[in-house]
Amino acid sequence: MIRVGVVGIGYWGPNLVRNLYETDGVELVAVADRESDKVSKMTRRYPSVKGYNDGADVIADSSIDAIVIVTPAETHYAMAKTALEAGKHVLVEKPLTLLPEESLELTELADQKGLTLMVGHTFEYNPAVRRLKEIVQAEDFGKIRYIYCTRVNLGIFRHGINAMWNLAPHDLSILFYLLEEPPVAIRALGRSFIKPDVEDVVFLFLEFASGSMAHVHVSWLDPSKVRRVTVVGEKRMVVYDDLDSEQKLKLYDRGFESTLFEDGGILDYQVRLRGGDILAPKIENREPLRVECEHFIECVREGKPPLTGGRNGHRVVQALAAADESLRTGGGRIEI
Amino acid sequence: MIRVGVVGIGYWGPNLVRNLYETDGVELVAVADRESDKVSKMTRRYPSVKGYNDGADVIADSSIDAIVIVTPAETHYAMAKTALEAGKHVLVEKPLTLLPEESLELTELADQKGLTLMVGHTFEYNPAVRRLKEIVQAEDFGKIRYIYCTRVNLGIFRHGINAMWNLAPHDLSILFYLLEEPPVAIRALGRSFIKPDVEDVVFLFLEFASGSMAHVHVSWLDPSKVRRVTVVGEKRMVVYDDLDSEQKLKLYDRGFESTLFEDGGILDYQVRLRGGDILAPKIENREPLRVECEHFIECVREGKPPLTGGRNGHRVVQALAAADESLRTGGGRIEI
Amino acid sequence: MIRVGVVGIGYWGPNLVRNLYETDGVELVAVADRESDKVSKMTRRYPSVKGYNDGADVIADSSIDAIVIVTPAETHYAMAKTALEAGKHVLVEKPLTLLPEESLELTELADQKGLTLMVGHTFEYNPAVRRLKEIVQAEDFGKIRYIYCTRVNLGIFRHGINAMWNLAPHDLSILFYLLEEPPVAIRALGRSFIKPDVEDVVFLFLEFASGSMAHVHVSWLDPSKVRRVTVVGEKRMVVYDDLDSEQKLKLYDRGFESTLFEDGGILDYQVRLRGGDILAPKIENREPLRVECEHFIECVREGKPPLTGGRNGHRVVQALAAADESLRTGGGRIEI
Amino acid sequence: MIRVGVVGIGYWGPNLVRNLYETDGVELVAVADRESDKVSKMTRRYPSVKGYNDGADVIADSSIDAIVIVTPAETHYAMAKTALEAGKHVLVEKPLTLLPEESLELTELADQKGLTLMVGHTFEYNPAVRRLKEIVQAEDFGKIRYIYCTRVNLGIFRHGINAMWNLAPHDLSILFYLLEEPPVAIRALGRSFIKPDVEDVVFLFLEFASGSMAHVHVSWLDPSKVRRVTVVGEKRMVVYDDLDSEQKLKLYDRGFESTLFEDGGILDYQVRLRGGDILAPKIENREPLRVECEHFIECVREGKPPLTGGRNGHRVVQALAAADESLRTGGGRIEI
């Protein structure tokens, strides 16, 4: 039995509590939140679980093996550091930290201590995203030309971070998972319409050494909810729409074929459109957060490196920090 | 009767031929195209119309009052200039020209000669776009915060111009029509995946003096056809989806309300989400190209300045030229 | 505190358990199911709740005030009767019973004993259905001409009842709620493709004294899930699509206007189509089952008659029994 | 060259005129309509075509080989008979006639005279319907269990016929094309909401000797346009949505598998749900009416029996006549 404590049970925390509670091999020992009514709601639902108002009390509990941190982003670094120093395994919600030097420090600290440090990049545990990766890696897909992501809706306006830090970690983790390479440069353009200096709409543009490019549109200020990733390959194209319950993935057997030919001594390209079928593969119906929780517990138990470990989390923080710098220059190109 | 000749009957030209043929007050006298089979197909369908292989023959026909130019973009300037110099009124397909100095020259030439020069920014004649403008100008919409446009599909790969020059004129003309101001700066980021130096995917970012911003995504390399404009105002939001036959416009009575308040001597913003109804207003069912043709004929007959005259066309060419410059610098900010 | 026991925690029961557990004024005392692993899963999640393998043990618990019955339909009558006779208030999942004489007997028994008997016609507690009723009752909607309902998907194949008894209770309860009148005659046509004598596809046709009519299509054997109700009124039309997260209701300001006129001594009707806007009203975001649970507890506590009491449940069972008779005659018209 | 005349150029006629005009091997000689402005509009568009106000004049023109009849349904029989007697080949819009004895008489008359008689069941020339047939006939689809069709919208209110005679010919022709068998019995239930005795909403229920069944819902009184056919087979299911531009056909590799097993001496069925991929095959992009016109001309020229000849048209008229009889009895079962 891995004994676990959850710190932070605001919006997303209760989902982790529920999943951990029902994961085999886990004993959920304690939860903590500054808001007492949230704590009492949880302990009423799960009477065997202890409730605290201070995360430090959970970390101080020597019977606990692992800490799950679901507090606001600006507290991730200090909380995770304290937990690692106290010898606990740690699962932190995304983003891992707000500064790349912090995420690196945590990663190295976990390595030194031989502890599991994992970040909750939940889409890497999503069956649709895993199937998406199989599709884009197949030979008949061809090289990935570009990917664009749209993650917009109306609200929720988060405290402490802008829409990019709130939403883009998902897209960046998906991008890096699919492309298997870090970006070499990034641009970010955004606006703060609702609250000064808190960007609610951001467009990101990423360049990769392989020649692939990516575009990300995140927003808290959009009439409708969209969660969509489009991957355009040399031979096929695929759309992942997380809100489409029937066709989460649509694989289009379509594209252009261009042939170089000579016309009166001049080389030119003949471009031919190729249409084809659309395939919506069946996606296994598992809750990604459950897969994530089980993976965390397995890594803790067996000492395996997590799929979304510290270095994975660091890579995303690094890209976000570069994007932040670009935002401040009004869209300048920042090399990473 | 205004006597009209159409030069260029490739992909879009036949639509102009059909609409002009059926517009009251027009006598369609001649069509021209380099491809003889296209000409004979048209003259077979409309036996009263003369067919030529050279647009110059149509322009030279002294019985013709007005020339409609639907040839490839790189020929617009020379063809329109010749026609104006021959004393003909001119309707040119978008873009008006490929260089801003050319579009300005044509505009001034038409003014000097007292001739109508109009560019086929057909969306400004679209009943849905006109209704959209009424919506965003209404007081209960609030100031326009930002607009983003998506105009993507698979193909058609055009000769001579990239996807931006092919598709973005529509979005720019819609943007300037809605915002009633020119952009002050523009950035463009693109890639040429199919054919070297011909961008098939371009992202544009426009800044306006009023503080509004706009983003445009155009592509020839996308699995699905999308024609969508989203306008986010201070109080409401509206989506124009040209491919939605039932709800071309959706007006969302939704938004955020932020209030400045003092908390222990510190000023902060309280942000409150406001949900509301969605209204899809009935849109008059008229073919935009018919409205455009009728407007052109009316301007010719009555000497009225067209809604999409030379200056309107010039503004779009100017923005595209700035975007071109930005593309060549890999996304640098170009002031206009 | 109303002390409640839940009998049956298979597919739907856990939702009632969760909602009752979190409803103010309720103490969830016990759950029962023949399958021990289901019981232990629930008691693990809610350690304060006692678990039994036999519903009779829950009914026998004299500390319990109310029994919620979520067992297979064929057991509803006996279970509810035992519970009422033991002096318990009862909430039964739909359908109330399988025979109209049984549902009548239960209703009368509850009346005699002064106990609350309620059936879980959950859609009558659904905010969208309540808004739908406001819409169709408004004067500008006109008289309801007809309603058609589609409730189809692939599976779940239930034991003991056919697709009509499984799915149509929802549609019938919605129909009677909207129309406020019982049907005068009913026809049912069905087929048993998967299992002999268990209809998996059924079409119902209902006539009402007011002249309104209704059609219901239920199926377990359909490629896609559909949950849709269309109401056509004299002046407007409205569609309720339970699976559309953004536009659950769409009110169409459309219809025909017919005018009687005389043409050369012959009376004829001139029919004119009237198009108009579509309005998707904002729907309050409350879980219908929560509203239902709260309503049940309120009725128990205050002795109020429930919105979906025994007579309401009886009306639905009566219609289903008539439909069954029609099914057996291959679609004959059965008067009620 | 086959010399053709078109009688009736109201709503649908101009589409036939356009297609015939552009079909190779056809010379469109004349059009006729009672409304002079419609005639002059056509002759203005096609100046080589003669215009008449009376169809009889077109039939009387001895230079004409074939007559295309697009007049109101009640005139089909007399017009087609006159044309056949005058030795013309005939293409009649659906329904072929209003009475089965009439359609039989025309069929026999055409046979005697050795003339082509064809009915415009245009969906049998639709590439999506042809692909649909290939799908449902493939071995991996299994036997067709049932088909249901929805063909509803708001308007157009036709003169002389009800919604069933207006819309259901399409569905019946598709059903008989797919099933390759005539129905053995039919029921029809309808209502006349707008105009007395003119059903604007009709539900049809068809039984086939093979055990397959079909349901058809047609209506002029519906908020939205729907054109959908769902075919449920033993092993797969397929949906044909004519209004879905991207996925006209969706083939679901889904179904139930039921196995008979013995449990303590009792035989029972174990039912297992099988989920799978969805495939939207690429559909050839040809206008069905063009295919139909070319087929008619080919049959005339080569004396081939048409795919939708007199007997095909008769079968549909026979089913509609039986449905009419059922409508008059309020839904009684009529054997054919």
mmCIF file of C-alpha atoms in Angstrom, chain B residues 1 18 20-26 41 43-48 223-225 246, chain D residues 1 18 20-26 41 43-48 223-225 246:
data_model
loop_
_atom_site.group_PDB
_atom_site.id
_atom_site.type_symbol
_atom_site.label_atom_id
_atom_site.label_comp_id
_atom_site.label_asym_id
_atom_site.label_seq_id
_atom_site.Cartn_x
_atom_site.Cartn_y
_atom_site.Cartn_z
ATOM 1 C CA MET B 1 -28.011 48.707 -70.731
ATOM 2 C CA ARG B 18 -23.754 33.626 -64.834
ATOM 3 C CA LEU B 20 -23.875 39.235 -64.941
ATOM 4 C CA TYR B 21 -25.906 37.404 -67.565
ATOM 5 C CA GLU B 22 -28.899 37.408 -65.246
ATOM 6 C CA THR B 23 -28.489 40.906 -63.779
ATOM 7 C CA ASP B 24 -31.029 43.420 -65.005
ATOM 8 C CA GLY B 25 -29.547 46.280 -66.953
ATOM 9 C CA VAL B 26 -26.548 44.271 -68.125
ATOM 10 C CA LYS B 41 -18.168 25.988 -73.247
ATOM 11 C CA THR B 43 -20.440 30.522 -75.760
ATOM 12 C CA ARG B 44 -22.272 27.241 -76.148
ATOM 13 C CA ARG B 45 -24.167 27.974 -72.927
ATOM 14 C CA TYR B 46 -24.749 31.641 -73.849
ATOM 15 C CA PRO B 47 -24.843 31.744 -77.667
ATOM 16 C CA SER B 48 -25.388 35.510 -77.750
ATOM 17 C CA PRO B 223 -8.001 18.206 -43.780
ATOM 18 C CA SER B 224 -11.312 20.090 -43.592
ATOM 19 C CA LYS B 225 -12.841 23.210 -44.999
ATOM 20 C CA GLU B 246 -28.768 26.856 -40.369
ATOM 21 C CA MET D 1 -27.998 13.880 -81.269
ATOM 22 C CA ARG D 18 -29.286 22.936 -67.263
ATOM 23 C CA LEU D 20 -29.670 18.326 -70.433
ATOM 24 C CA TYR D 21 -28.235 21.436 -72.072
ATOM 25 C CA GLU D 22 -24.765 20.380 -70.992
ATOM 26 C CA THR D 23 -25.076 16.633 -71.625
ATOM 27 C CA ASP D 24 -23.159 15.377 -74.634
ATOM 28 C CA GLY D 25 -25.325 13.965 -77.378
ATOM 29 C CA VAL D 26 -28.353 16.052 -76.413
ATOM 30 C CA LYS D 41 -36.207 33.474 -68.335
ATOM 31 C CA THR D 43 -35.051 31.220 -73.402
ATOM 32 C CA ARG D 44 -33.097 34.298 -72.395
ATOM 33 C CA ARG D 45 -30.534 32.076 -70.716
ATOM 34 C CA TYR D 46 -30.506 29.577 -73.601
ATOM 35 C CA PRO D 47 -31.398 31.580 -76.706
ATOM 36 C CA SER D 48 -31.200 28.531 -78.983
ATOM 37 C CA PRO D 223 -37.747 23.196 -37.963
ATOM 38 C CA SER D 224 -34.690 21.780 -39.713
ATOM 39 C CA LYS D 225 -33.824 20.048 -42.914
ATOM 40 C CA GLU D 246 -17.582 15.716 -45.350
#
